[in-house]
XYZ file of C-alpha atoms in Angstrom:
779
model
C -151.646 -70.061 94.883
C -153.187 -66.870 94.401
C -155.342 -65.966 91.393
C -153.796 -63.098 89.330
C -155.954 -59.703 88.740
C -155.997 -56.760 86.555
C -154.633 -53.737 87.234
C -158.119 -52.057 88.767
C -158.488 -55.254 90.851
C -161.204 -57.072 88.794
C -160.617 -60.132 88.027
C -160.387 -60.923 84.291
C -159.191 -58.450 81.279
C -162.515 -57.839 79.661
C -163.304 -54.152 79.332
C -165.902 -52.570 81.994
C -168.186 -51.976 78.856
C -168.299 -53.418 75.263
C -169.117 -50.562 72.848
C -170.540 -50.931 69.604
C -172.090 -54.404 69.879
C -175.192 -54.583 67.824
C -177.974 -57.264 68.228
C -176.718 -60.936 68.599
C -179.012 -61.307 71.649
C -179.914 -65.129 70.722
C -176.416 -66.056 70.069
C -175.399 -64.572 73.502
C -177.764 -66.464 74.999
C -176.677 -69.636 72.909
C -173.501 -69.330 73.853
C -174.219 -68.871 77.808
C -176.828 -71.904 77.511
C -174.110 -74.074 75.672
C -171.243 -72.996 78.085
C -173.438 -74.508 81.076
C -173.761 -77.966 79.600
C -170.311 -78.252 77.565
C -166.913 -76.765 78.731
C -165.547 -76.228 75.226
C -167.498 -73.888 72.934
C -166.359 -72.674 69.572
C -167.891 -70.076 67.447
C -167.302 -70.839 63.817
C -167.826 -68.614 60.763
C -166.021 -66.611 58.217
C -163.601 -63.874 58.685
C -165.610 -60.469 59.487
C -168.607 -62.229 60.572
C -168.639 -61.109 64.040
C -167.192 -63.985 66.211
C -164.967 -61.860 68.676
C -167.641 -59.285 69.383
C -169.764 -62.110 70.076
C -167.231 -63.967 72.041
C -166.502 -60.880 74.517
C -170.209 -59.844 74.928
C -170.845 -63.446 75.857
C -167.796 -63.246 78.258
C -168.805 -59.892 79.767
C -172.174 -61.521 80.869
C -170.762 -64.033 82.280
C -168.260 -62.497 84.610
C -170.422 -63.233 87.806
C -170.523 -67.120 86.943
C -166.643 -67.478 87.095
C -165.165 -66.269 90.375
C -161.749 -66.435 89.080
C -162.369 -64.579 85.852
C -162.798 -64.136 82.371
C -159.846 -63.947 80.430
C -159.487 -62.951 76.868
C -156.561 -64.220 74.814
C -156.411 -62.654 71.335
C -154.209 -64.661 69.134
C -154.705 -62.779 65.652
C -150.828 -61.512 65.739
C -149.312 -64.761 67.105
C -147.575 -66.739 64.857
C -145.712 -69.169 66.546
C -147.509 -71.978 68.165
C -145.025 -72.671 70.658
C -146.001 -69.192 72.268
C -149.719 -70.006 72.824
C -149.160 -71.061 76.432
C -146.933 -68.494 76.769
C -149.316 -65.754 75.856
C -152.115 -67.200 77.949
C -149.846 -67.440 81.084
C -149.134 -63.797 80.406
C -152.425 -62.702 80.005
C -153.208 -64.201 83.101
C -150.489 -62.118 85.023
C -148.268 -65.275 85.882
C -144.619 -65.203 86.777
C -142.307 -68.148 85.295
C -140.292 -68.415 88.538
C -143.487 -69.801 90.071
C -145.412 -71.406 87.200
C -144.095 -72.991 83.920
C -145.736 -71.366 80.890
C -146.376 -74.279 79.426
C -149.838 -76.571 79.036
C -148.841 -78.631 82.068
C -147.922 -75.537 84.364
C -150.859 -73.831 83.146
C -153.030 -76.859 84.025
C -151.510 -77.052 87.736
C -152.183 -73.362 87.859
C -155.693 -73.352 87.000
C -156.719 -76.593 89.006
C -159.612 -75.847 91.081
C -160.388 -72.280 89.549
C -163.514 -71.382 88.181
C -162.024 -69.783 85.118
C -163.451 -68.883 81.503
C -160.596 -68.365 78.850
C -161.446 -66.761 75.382
C -159.116 -67.955 72.827
C -159.842 -65.507 70.095
C -158.829 -66.330 66.213
C -157.344 -69.879 66.652
C -157.526 -71.020 62.864
C -153.846 -70.237 62.435
C -152.612 -71.989 65.405
C -155.602 -74.765 65.572
C -153.281 -77.841 66.430
C -151.625 -75.979 69.414
C -154.959 -74.225 70.611
C -156.655 -77.818 70.689
C -153.469 -79.476 72.391
C -153.505 -76.388 74.913
C -157.539 -76.928 75.568
C -157.295 -80.812 75.719
C -154.598 -80.623 78.468
C -156.577 -77.537 80.554
C -160.022 -79.193 80.346
C -158.415 -82.765 81.608
C -156.959 -81.265 84.558
C -159.129 -78.287 85.458
C -163.019 -79.449 86.055
C -163.844 -75.843 87.072
C -162.592 -74.342 83.628
C -164.336 -73.633 80.538
C -163.026 -72.311 76.981
C -165.094 -70.118 74.482
C -163.035 -70.418 71.236
C -163.469 -68.239 67.980
C -162.288 -69.894 64.898
C -162.864 -70.549 61.327
C -162.695 -74.117 61.743
C -163.525 -76.284 64.944
C -160.857 -77.493 67.364
C -162.378 -81.137 66.932
C -161.951 -82.358 70.616
C -164.262 -84.734 72.412
C -167.137 -82.729 73.654
C -166.776 -79.508 71.526
C -169.712 -77.744 71.108
C -169.950 -75.446 68.216
C -172.135 -72.477 67.287
C -171.914 -71.244 63.499
C -171.822 -67.378 63.570
C -174.397 -66.079 60.713
C -174.571 -62.531 59.302
C -176.765 -60.140 61.113
C -180.235 -60.141 60.747
C -181.579 -58.258 57.361
C -184.927 -56.919 56.102
C -187.125 -59.399 54.038
C -186.578 -58.265 50.264
C -190.512 -58.824 49.867
C -191.503 -56.270 52.923
C -191.422 -52.637 52.817
C -189.507 -51.166 55.488
C -190.034 -47.758 57.539
C -187.561 -45.769 59.430
C -188.920 -46.711 62.643
C -188.844 -50.500 61.791
C -184.942 -50.435 60.832
C -184.019 -50.748 64.276
C -185.594 -54.436 64.270
C -182.929 -55.744 62.385
C -179.091 -56.096 63.407
C -177.695 -55.345 59.967
C -179.780 -51.901 59.448
C -178.944 -50.793 63.209
C -175.138 -51.255 62.780
C -175.146 -49.588 59.309
C -177.046 -46.616 60.888
C -174.669 -46.411 64.072
C -171.683 -46.578 61.722
C -172.846 -43.954 59.387
C -173.552 -41.639 62.104
C -169.703 -41.839 63.105
C -168.708 -41.249 59.743
C -171.117 -38.405 59.136
C -172.185 -36.981 62.424
C -175.383 -35.286 60.816
C -176.252 -38.741 59.217
C -180.095 -39.391 59.899
C -182.638 -41.947 58.715
C -185.247 -40.467 56.647
C -188.116 -41.869 54.210
C -186.017 -41.121 51.278
C -182.831 -43.073 52.152
C -184.512 -45.790 54.146
C -185.275 -47.939 51.151
C -181.406 -47.627 50.333
C -180.442 -48.599 53.604
C -182.401 -51.692 53.453
C -181.254 -52.762 49.964
C -177.360 -51.806 51.034
C -177.721 -54.327 54.003
C -179.201 -56.964 51.591
C -176.652 -56.703 49.319
C -173.945 -57.026 51.850
C -175.875 -59.998 53.227
C -175.507 -58.436 56.786
C -171.776 -59.093 57.115
C -170.721 -56.756 59.766
C -167.355 -56.025 58.150
C -168.453 -55.669 54.753
C -171.056 -53.181 56.376
C -168.260 -51.174 57.950
C -165.985 -51.320 54.847
C -169.025 -49.907 52.705
C -170.368 -47.374 55.196
C -166.701 -45.708 55.345
C -167.324 -44.770 51.546
C -169.710 -42.136 53.098
C -166.750 -39.886 53.397
C -166.514 -39.539 49.356
C -169.993 -41.158 47.988
C -173.734 -41.160 48.737
C -175.630 -44.259 49.802
C -177.082 -44.539 46.253
C -173.507 -44.423 44.687
C -172.521 -47.172 47.135
C -175.283 -49.159 46.328
C -174.894 -49.059 42.545
C -171.240 -49.720 43.097
C -171.672 -52.917 44.826
C -174.602 -53.983 42.885
C -172.816 -53.720 39.439
C -169.902 -55.587 41.208
C -171.990 -58.525 42.614
C -173.627 -59.315 39.356
C -170.113 -59.788 38.025
C -169.522 -62.576 40.560
C -172.495 -64.645 40.098
C -170.032 -67.012 37.718
C -167.494 -67.095 40.346
C -166.226 -70.488 42.411
C -169.607 -72.485 43.343
C -167.637 -73.978 46.261
C -166.762 -70.668 47.584
C -169.678 -69.442 50.271
C -171.689 -66.752 48.738
C -170.733 -64.257 51.766
C -167.089 -64.700 51.109
C -167.841 -63.549 47.234
C -169.425 -60.659 48.785
C -166.743 -59.734 51.144
C -163.763 -60.505 48.368
C -165.937 -58.332 45.917
C -165.849 -55.507 48.286
C -162.038 -55.610 48.867
C -161.772 -56.204 45.042
C -163.660 -52.878 44.668
C -161.487 -51.129 46.711
C -158.344 -52.498 45.150
C -159.721 -51.309 41.834
C -159.887 -47.782 43.203
C -156.338 -47.414 43.768
C -153.694 -46.401 41.424
C -151.042 -48.947 40.565
C -148.373 -47.257 43.123
C -151.198 -47.490 45.752
C -152.029 -51.304 45.211
C -148.168 -51.894 45.556
C -147.863 -50.382 48.731
C -150.982 -51.980 50.112
C -149.789 -55.182 49.192
C -146.337 -54.445 50.883
C -147.368 -52.939 54.185
C -149.192 -56.572 54.246
C -145.794 -57.675 55.689
C -146.303 -55.541 58.925
C -148.264 -56.826 62.066
C -150.004 -54.868 64.597
C -149.739 -51.689 62.480
C -146.609 -49.396 61.272
C -145.083 -46.173 61.242
C -143.899 -43.871 58.549
C -140.351 -44.515 58.646
C -140.615 -48.077 58.596
C -142.928 -48.101 55.525
C -140.501 -45.773 53.595
C -137.406 -48.468 54.482
C -139.264 -51.373 54.026
C -141.520 -50.697 50.901
C -139.725 -48.079 48.970
C -137.918 -49.039 45.715
C -137.546 -47.726 42.056
C -141.659 -48.303 41.357
C -142.545 -46.495 44.686
C -139.830 -44.197 45.665
C -139.616 -43.379 49.527
C -140.714 -39.758 48.801
C -143.864 -41.006 47.536
C -144.901 -43.238 50.470
C -146.413 -40.358 52.861
C -148.843 -39.265 49.764
C -149.491 -42.837 49.106
C -150.290 -43.678 52.863
C -152.559 -40.660 52.884
C -154.409 -41.682 49.649
C -154.918 -45.256 51.487
C -156.206 -43.861 54.638
C -158.724 -41.683 52.968
C -160.073 -44.876 50.645
C -160.213 -46.780 54.356
C -157.717 -49.241 53.472
C -155.394 -48.067 56.194
C -156.442 -46.569 59.423
C -154.706 -43.644 61.606
C -154.022 -44.583 65.107
C -152.155 -42.907 67.642
C -152.347 -39.386 69.324
C -148.608 -38.836 69.006
C -146.409 -39.948 66.255
C -149.125 -41.545 63.809
C -149.353 -45.263 63.248
C -151.292 -46.717 60.451
C -153.369 -49.971 61.309
C -154.883 -52.146 58.388
C -157.809 -54.528 59.013
C -156.588 -58.445 59.024
C -158.910 -59.269 56.085
C -157.810 -56.297 54.143
C -154.173 -57.435 55.392
C -154.663 -60.946 54.082
C -155.788 -59.799 50.832
C -152.760 -57.445 50.610
C -150.627 -60.370 51.300
C -152.085 -62.746 48.815
C -151.269 -60.042 46.011
C -147.916 -59.659 47.602
C -146.953 -63.241 46.762
C -148.759 -63.423 43.869
C -146.471 -60.485 42.882
C -143.487 -62.871 43.731
C -142.310 -60.060 46.218
C -143.038 -61.843 49.708
C -139.812 -63.300 50.475
C -138.063 -59.498 49.512
C -140.738 -57.694 51.583
C -140.147 -60.185 54.606
C -136.498 -59.931 54.238
C -136.353 -56.110 54.445
C -138.954 -56.008 57.398
C -136.772 -58.192 59.493
C -133.615 -56.106 58.342
C -135.154 -52.757 59.471
C -136.802 -54.259 62.768
C -133.529 -55.853 63.455
C -132.174 -52.577 62.786
C -134.473 -50.635 65.276
C -133.213 -52.996 67.868
C -129.810 -52.466 67.652
C -130.321 -48.457 67.525
C -132.514 -49.001 70.731
C -129.476 -50.915 72.435
C -126.789 -48.372 71.163
C -128.881 -45.183 72.523
C -130.215 -46.636 75.597
C -127.954 -44.495 77.673
C -129.017 -40.955 76.225
C -131.896 -38.466 76.214
C -134.027 -40.431 73.348
C -133.985 -43.547 76.078
C -137.619 -42.820 76.843
C -139.120 -42.199 73.369
C -137.161 -45.431 71.792
C -138.617 -47.901 74.775
C -142.075 -46.481 73.634
C -141.273 -47.132 70.371
C -140.346 -51.008 70.864
C -143.522 -51.239 72.953
C -145.627 -50.018 69.920
C -143.832 -52.680 67.582
C -144.362 -55.843 69.626
C -146.243 -57.555 67.028
C -143.752 -56.460 64.393
C -140.729 -57.571 66.469
C -142.096 -61.124 66.649
C -142.894 -61.525 63.072
C -139.246 -60.242 62.256
C -137.828 -62.585 64.986
C -139.730 -65.365 63.451
C -138.068 -64.601 59.975
C -134.964 -64.178 61.644
C -134.769 -67.412 63.403
C -136.263 -69.541 60.517
C -134.824 -67.538 57.424
C -131.909 -65.496 58.646
C -128.444 -66.044 59.124
C -127.854 -66.921 62.736
C -125.704 -64.136 63.410
C -128.540 -61.676 62.397
C -131.065 -63.743 64.792
C -128.244 -63.791 67.786
C -127.798 -60.191 67.664
C -131.463 -59.134 67.029
C -132.790 -61.339 69.961
C -129.750 -59.717 72.137
C -129.880 -56.312 71.238
C -133.466 -55.949 72.571
C -132.221 -57.096 75.943
C -133.418 -53.865 77.596
C -136.997 -54.349 75.984
C -137.232 -57.789 77.400
C -136.204 -56.424 80.941
C -137.754 -53.209 81.445
C -141.099 -54.535 80.158
C -141.128 -57.935 81.860
C -140.940 -59.733 78.864
C -138.744 -62.374 80.282
C -140.193 -65.397 78.944
C -140.639 -63.967 75.537
C -137.164 -62.924 75.561
C -136.204 -66.242 76.638
C -138.050 -68.019 73.799
C -136.119 -66.002 71.067
C -132.730 -66.300 72.429
C -133.192 -70.199 72.701
C -134.416 -70.369 69.156
C -131.404 -68.389 68.059
C -129.010 -70.177 70.096
C -130.210 -73.240 68.663
C -129.175 -72.543 65.162
C -125.919 -73.220 63.663
C -123.389 -71.737 66.089
C -121.358 -68.878 64.624
C -118.011 -68.464 66.905
C -118.783 -64.770 67.115
C -119.163 -62.354 69.783
C -122.825 -61.861 68.833
C -123.405 -65.657 70.070
C -121.578 -64.379 73.290
C -123.747 -61.370 74.087
C -127.110 -63.636 73.176
C -125.621 -66.243 75.986
C -124.786 -63.464 78.209
C -128.323 -61.969 78.005
C -130.015 -65.263 78.119
C -127.882 -66.254 81.175
C -129.357 -62.681 82.818
C -132.918 -63.429 82.173
C -132.713 -66.713 83.083
C -131.298 -65.732 86.372
C -133.987 -62.961 87.151
C -136.647 -65.575 86.653
C -134.631 -67.946 89.553
C -133.448 -70.615 87.199
C -129.991 -70.688 88.695
C -128.578 -73.892 87.069
C -129.806 -72.570 83.494
C -128.347 -69.094 84.086
C -124.980 -70.699 85.099
C -124.723 -72.941 82.317
C -125.179 -70.149 79.754
C -122.925 -67.719 81.478
C -120.271 -70.757 81.328
C -120.721 -71.086 77.570
C -120.274 -67.230 76.992
C -116.980 -67.342 79.187
C -115.654 -70.127 77.353
C -116.466 -69.038 73.976
C -115.173 -65.453 74.943
C -111.671 -66.862 75.578
C -111.327 -68.193 72.215
C -112.361 -64.975 70.391
C -110.339 -61.497 69.812
C -110.878 -58.773 72.412
C -114.160 -56.937 72.503
C -115.824 -54.687 74.349
C -118.702 -57.282 75.054
C -115.951 -59.054 77.372
C -116.639 -56.349 80.177
C -120.073 -57.775 80.924
C -119.143 -61.080 81.690
C -117.591 -60.223 85.181
C -120.628 -58.184 85.857
C -123.232 -61.025 85.250
C -121.079 -63.326 87.063
C -120.518 -60.716 90.139
C -124.522 -60.421 90.289
C -124.922 -64.006 90.537
C -122.731 -64.094 93.245
C -124.316 -61.119 95.307
C -127.845 -62.453 94.685
C -127.264 -65.688 97.358
C -125.306 -63.426 99.492
C -121.765 -64.278 98.326
C -120.314 -60.421 98.790
C -116.825 -61.541 99.074
C -116.579 -63.292 95.688
C -118.783 -60.544 94.190
C -116.896 -57.494 94.747
C -113.897 -58.172 92.991
C -115.812 -59.182 89.848
C -117.722 -56.207 90.013
C -114.777 -54.041 90.547
C -113.015 -55.695 87.510
C -116.039 -54.828 85.336
C -116.233 -51.227 86.327
C -112.321 -50.656 85.694
C -113.061 -52.117 81.775
C -116.402 -50.176 81.158
C -114.729 -46.966 82.263
C -111.703 -48.004 80.211
C -113.698 -48.611 77.206
C -116.193 -45.305 77.811
C -119.097 -48.027 77.725
C -121.664 -45.917 79.697
C -124.374 -48.767 79.940
C -122.176 -51.001 81.883
C -120.400 -48.350 84.094
C -123.794 -47.378 85.216
C -125.170 -50.871 85.653
C -121.906 -51.932 87.421
C -122.041 -48.751 89.785
C -125.631 -49.479 90.889
C -124.946 -53.101 91.409
C -121.471 -52.390 93.293
C -122.736 -49.575 95.420
C -125.543 -52.085 96.630
C -123.091 -55.029 97.014
C -120.899 -52.814 99.200
C -123.796 -51.357 101.304
C -125.023 -54.871 101.954
C -121.580 -56.512 102.736
C -120.648 -53.861 105.219
C -122.244 -50.738 106.294
C -125.037 -49.154 104.190
C -123.081 -45.823 103.899
C -120.159 -47.701 102.203
C -122.567 -47.943 98.908
C -123.722 -44.309 99.062
C -120.542 -43.078 96.684
C -121.231 -45.389 93.951
C -124.841 -44.907 93.957
C -124.082 -41.127 93.957
C -121.615 -41.552 90.950
C -124.379 -43.552 89.105
C -126.900 -40.875 89.373
C -124.718 -38.059 88.450
C -123.585 -40.041 85.393
C -126.947 -40.960 84.324
C -128.322 -37.297 85.094
C -125.602 -36.132 82.868
C -125.982 -38.586 79.788
C -129.864 -37.663 79.790
C -131.032 -40.932 80.473
C -133.529 -41.833 83.135
C -134.088 -45.319 83.865
C -130.715 -46.098 85.625
C -131.405 -43.294 87.659
C -134.381 -44.607 88.953
C -132.707 -47.942 89.478
C -129.962 -46.399 91.509
C -132.476 -44.382 93.771
C -134.317 -47.518 94.553
C -130.815 -49.080 95.530
C -130.003 -45.922 97.597
C -133.411 -46.059 99.166
C -132.697 -49.836 100.403
C -129.421 -48.952 101.904
C -130.915 -45.864 103.740
C -133.620 -48.179 104.901
C -131.166 -50.697 106.220
C -129.371 -47.622 107.882
C -132.558 -46.622 109.701
C -132.629 -43.285 107.881
C -136.060 -43.779 106.977
C -136.764 -39.892 105.893
C -133.708 -40.474 103.236
C -135.061 -43.841 102.113
C -138.407 -42.339 101.635
C -137.166 -39.548 99.483
C -134.899 -41.896 97.676
C -137.587 -44.303 96.640
C -139.926 -41.328 95.919
C -137.461 -39.664 93.478
C -137.178 -43.269 91.860
C -140.828 -43.330 91.395
C -140.904 -40.191 89.714
C -138.209 -40.773 87.232
C -139.366 -44.087 86.610
C -142.619 -42.428 85.685
C -141.024 -40.973 82.544
C -140.839 -44.568 80.810
C -144.523 -45.304 80.040
C -145.622 -48.635 81.117
C -142.327 -49.339 82.873
C -143.023 -51.285 86.254
C -139.767 -52.665 87.212
C -138.261 -49.608 89.034
C -141.678 -48.583 89.938
C -142.432 -52.056 91.583
C -138.968 -51.698 93.476
C -139.693 -48.433 94.825
C -143.348 -49.225 95.965
C -141.749 -52.246 97.965
C -139.144 -50.132 99.568
C -141.661 -47.463 100.483
C -143.703 -50.528 102.008
C -140.861 -51.436 104.310
C -140.170 -47.883 105.519
C -143.868 -47.595 106.207
C -143.621 -50.628 108.403
C -140.797 -49.599 110.305
C -143.058 -46.343 110.984
C -145.547 -48.464 112.432
C -147.661 -47.293 109.244
C -149.135 -50.848 108.739
C -152.276 -49.975 106.661
C -150.127 -48.116 104.369
C -147.403 -50.822 104.293
C -150.099 -53.449 103.405
C -151.710 -51.658 100.825
C -148.128 -50.908 99.184
C -147.256 -54.784 99.550
C -150.796 -55.276 97.875
C -149.556 -52.994 94.947
C -145.972 -54.583 94.663
C -147.345 -58.112 94.630
C -149.730 -57.099 91.932
C -146.873 -55.951 90.054
C -144.628 -58.561 90.296
C -146.941 -60.697 89.076
C -147.743 -58.647 86.006
C -143.894 -58.649 85.155
C -143.844 -62.505 85.609
C -141.018 -62.368 88.230
C -140.279 -61.794 91.890
C -137.738 -60.798 94.379
C -137.039 -64.290 94.965
C -133.546 -64.785 93.168
C -132.173 -61.718 95.425
C -132.061 -64.052 98.632
C -131.558 -60.883 101.177
C -134.344 -58.541 99.470
C -137.004 -61.582 99.451
C -135.923 -62.238 103.266
C -136.801 -58.875 104.175
C -139.797 -58.723 102.114
C -141.055 -61.960 104.042
C -140.145 -60.205 107.417
C -142.076 -57.173 106.714
C -145.295 -58.985 105.662
C -145.066 -61.100 109.041
C -144.466 -58.133 111.042
C -147.410 -55.907 109.500
C -149.601 -59.072 109.431
C -149.079 -59.452 113.193
C -150.068 -56.141 114.209
C -153.231 -55.722 111.845
C -154.611 -59.153 111.935
C -154.845 -61.498 109.123
C -158.455 -60.503 107.916
C -157.407 -56.611 108.369
C -153.962 -57.302 106.529
C -155.586 -59.240 103.503
C -158.253 -56.603 103.218
C -155.467 -54.081 102.831
C -153.467 -55.681 100.143
C -156.501 -56.251 98.166
C -157.328 -52.659 98.297
C -153.569 -51.750 96.954
C -154.024 -54.340 94.350
C -157.185 -52.709 93.136
C -155.550 -49.233 92.709
C -155.153 -47.713 89.139
C -151.632 -46.741 88.440
C -152.271 -42.975 88.998
C -153.690 -43.596 92.402
C -150.595 -46.170 93.057
C -148.057 -42.790 92.143
C -150.393 -40.563 94.366
C -150.348 -42.802 97.149
C -146.799 -43.700 97.160
C -145.989 -39.891 97.068
C -148.550 -39.058 99.349
C -150.101 -36.811 97.432
C -153.689 -35.968 97.524
C -155.687 -36.944 94.489
C -156.221 -34.152 91.950
C -159.697 -32.127 92.502
C -161.846 -32.721 90.132
C -162.313 -29.344 87.869
C -165.784 -28.028 88.638
C -168.173 -27.523 85.505
C -168.172 -23.502 84.688
C -171.114 -21.474 86.294
C -174.348 -21.875 84.007
C -174.764 -18.081 83.765
C -171.074 -16.965 82.824
C -170.787 -19.596 80.081
C -174.291 -19.394 78.798
C -173.207 -15.602 78.406
C -170.559 -16.393 76.349
C -172.900 -18.614 74.083
C -171.706 -21.984 75.193
C -174.450 -24.586 75.134
C -174.933 -27.071 77.865
C -173.149 -29.757 75.890
C -170.378 -27.642 75.109
C -169.848 -26.875 78.750
C -169.447 -30.374 79.501
C -167.057 -30.952 76.894
C -165.213 -27.866 78.475
C -165.190 -29.665 81.882
C -163.724 -32.818 80.372
C -161.119 -30.778 78.511
C -160.157 -29.350 81.788
C -159.404 -32.941 83.131
C -156.984 -33.540 80.046
C -159.362 -35.682 78.116
C -158.276 -35.861 74.329
C -161.058 -35.646 71.833
C -161.318 -39.570 71.585
C -161.665 -39.760 75.156
C -164.315 -37.032 75.309
C -166.307 -38.885 72.712
C -166.138 -42.160 74.522
C -167.287 -40.720 77.676
C -170.127 -38.679 76.082
C -170.857 -41.562 73.629
C -170.684 -39.434 70.712
C -168.485 -39.865 67.575
C -165.059 -38.285 67.779
C -165.865 -35.928 64.938
C -168.749 -34.824 67.003
C -166.358 -34.120 69.926
C -163.904 -32.528 67.772
C -166.985 -30.053 66.521
C -167.700 -29.191 70.009
C -164.054 -28.366 71.127
C -163.651 -26.239 68.089
C -166.958 -24.358 68.614
C -165.682 -23.893 72.508
C -162.116 -22.297 71.345
C -164.028 -20.044 68.443
C -166.578 -18.916 71.330
C -164.403 -18.189 73.879
C -161.528 -16.710 71.745
C -159.038 -19.271 72.641
C -155.877 -20.734 70.864
C -155.449 -23.718 73.096
C -157.210 -26.311 75.338
C -155.043 -25.047 78.405
C -156.752 -21.535 78.289
C -159.951 -23.412 78.614
C -158.684 -25.049 82.173
C -157.575 -21.873 83.253
C -160.898 -20.202 82.540
C -162.489 -22.946 84.388
C -160.489 -22.655 87.273
C -161.067 -19.010 87.593
C -165.094 -19.446 87.126
C -165.054 -16.185 85.190
C -164.525 -14.464 81.715
C -162.220 -15.360 79.348
C -158.776 -13.588 79.802
C -157.327 -10.985 77.659
C -155.348 -12.489 74.974
């Protein structure tokens, strides 16, 4: 079985470079040495001490030692122990139709592979993590595991490394500015201070304060970061004074609590004390969110008579200023909260007796978001709502957990089923089945919400090739539907049954069912069902008879989708058209339809299902045109996409048959070695290069840097000319800062200076001027 690969072809999922990593050389060396003798190493230590960054750095340094990859699996936002193995499998890029996403299935897949798994933040899932680690290590002799946790996994053969705070200057020894870089804590403080205040410099005047501040914070990385964030409003001396006073008050704290934890708690206590009563209430209430939140969610979940909804925006802005919340996102603003800060707020929320109420409101709001997304799926807001659901993945998990444990069964069933497009378009099939199974296991209400949940669960099981399970779920849905009053949901049942008949090639049985569904959807004016059925019906007719028999239905689907303002069904229908035209030997028409499908599919960011289908179709066309190198590369792209989506063409028997025939045909003409090399090159392509290749466009030419004399005459410095060139390439301020290794605020300052010097008001004007290599246009 082939190993999974990342989008750019590198094995593993660690970033190419790890930034903002200070010191820890001895610890990194220690981790590498321990992994050479022990197959399970656990980094232990208190929250905020830097376990995660250390694990990532050690993993990056060990890439060459593991031929099948170093994989980082973050578990901080996972709360269900049953999903630990699923999360590992999805991170590896596995699909459930070939690999069971449970400990035994992962062990079978990883047997014989040289892999390092980094399981990060295991403490709240220690039992499940230990069980998984034990199974994998017993069955996979070449596998190593590096875990981070506040407590050891307690398995035989486990080696532990206690991660301590960063090195701090000795209080008894004077330290000069040049000597600060010898210590990890002061180096981190200076780095973070420069990010907050780009003009920050170490001087003889502030050197002693830096040292004392790191000593007061005891070298805790998170504490240093939280404290330095105050430089926006306080000086170093003011920060030190407040911390010193507060810590003196903690000398009578609990004797059994580590001093470092008292210190960090004191720092967060201080932030809490700086907040107004309304800010504290909001801080505690937003702790119910996971993975961030947007303004509308906070207003709906957190507002009441004590904190009116119209005050939420100002309170959020104040919490951002106080570094309790972090603003993220280049489009609609999202707000993040550090885990240790969130836990503090959660403790306050529980102490106030509000946790249950907030969890209920959180669940209700996200269930409402799912219902809204399902309701407007066919419409101009389709792209935006799918992006929103993608951002809210962690919140959806938390809300579904509450719904399936504390909510009424009807809410849980509706919630999990309303996310049907989220599960399907994103390829989150295993997770969708997990939540649907849990909801269906609750006391069964005889209601249409259960029919819908059964129908969606049957569809996902079918997509993953579990035909027996899919058939049983659909039969339960039909039986229950017959005992209930009429509902629009009934129209979906013959559609799903028709699809299940079409996949193995039973077209004569499938067509009447699909035609029955189409009549019902049109009578009920259900556009989603009508679009879905038209596309499947057109494909079925084109496969059952002449390819041209399916063209009218597919054309009708495209016209209906365009009139509705949606994009996804149009993309899906164009792919189906490309398959039929390919079968009809109309390679020009097939190419045009596949390319149009690819172009429309790009509108839904991160969508791979129709993109993967379109790329597959273009690979078949290239094979018929004897463009074997192109075909093999496209097959490599599609194979990687199916792995990332955890599915395949296998359930649709004729598509899998044609795929296999194309592979044999192209490999026989190229030769096995050349075919394998070409598929690897395809799998290594970035998403942008995939689209350019599939559309046969030339890569976008790099915008040249403006001529030195023209730019210099206008007063642009060398660095500003460099920034201008990056603006023209479409980079954001954050991306420019990353590329140049400077603070984002520094990059923003360069951009503002460029616009001012050139007399421009937009970044587009900068790009146009660069393209002309001349003076600024008259404005």
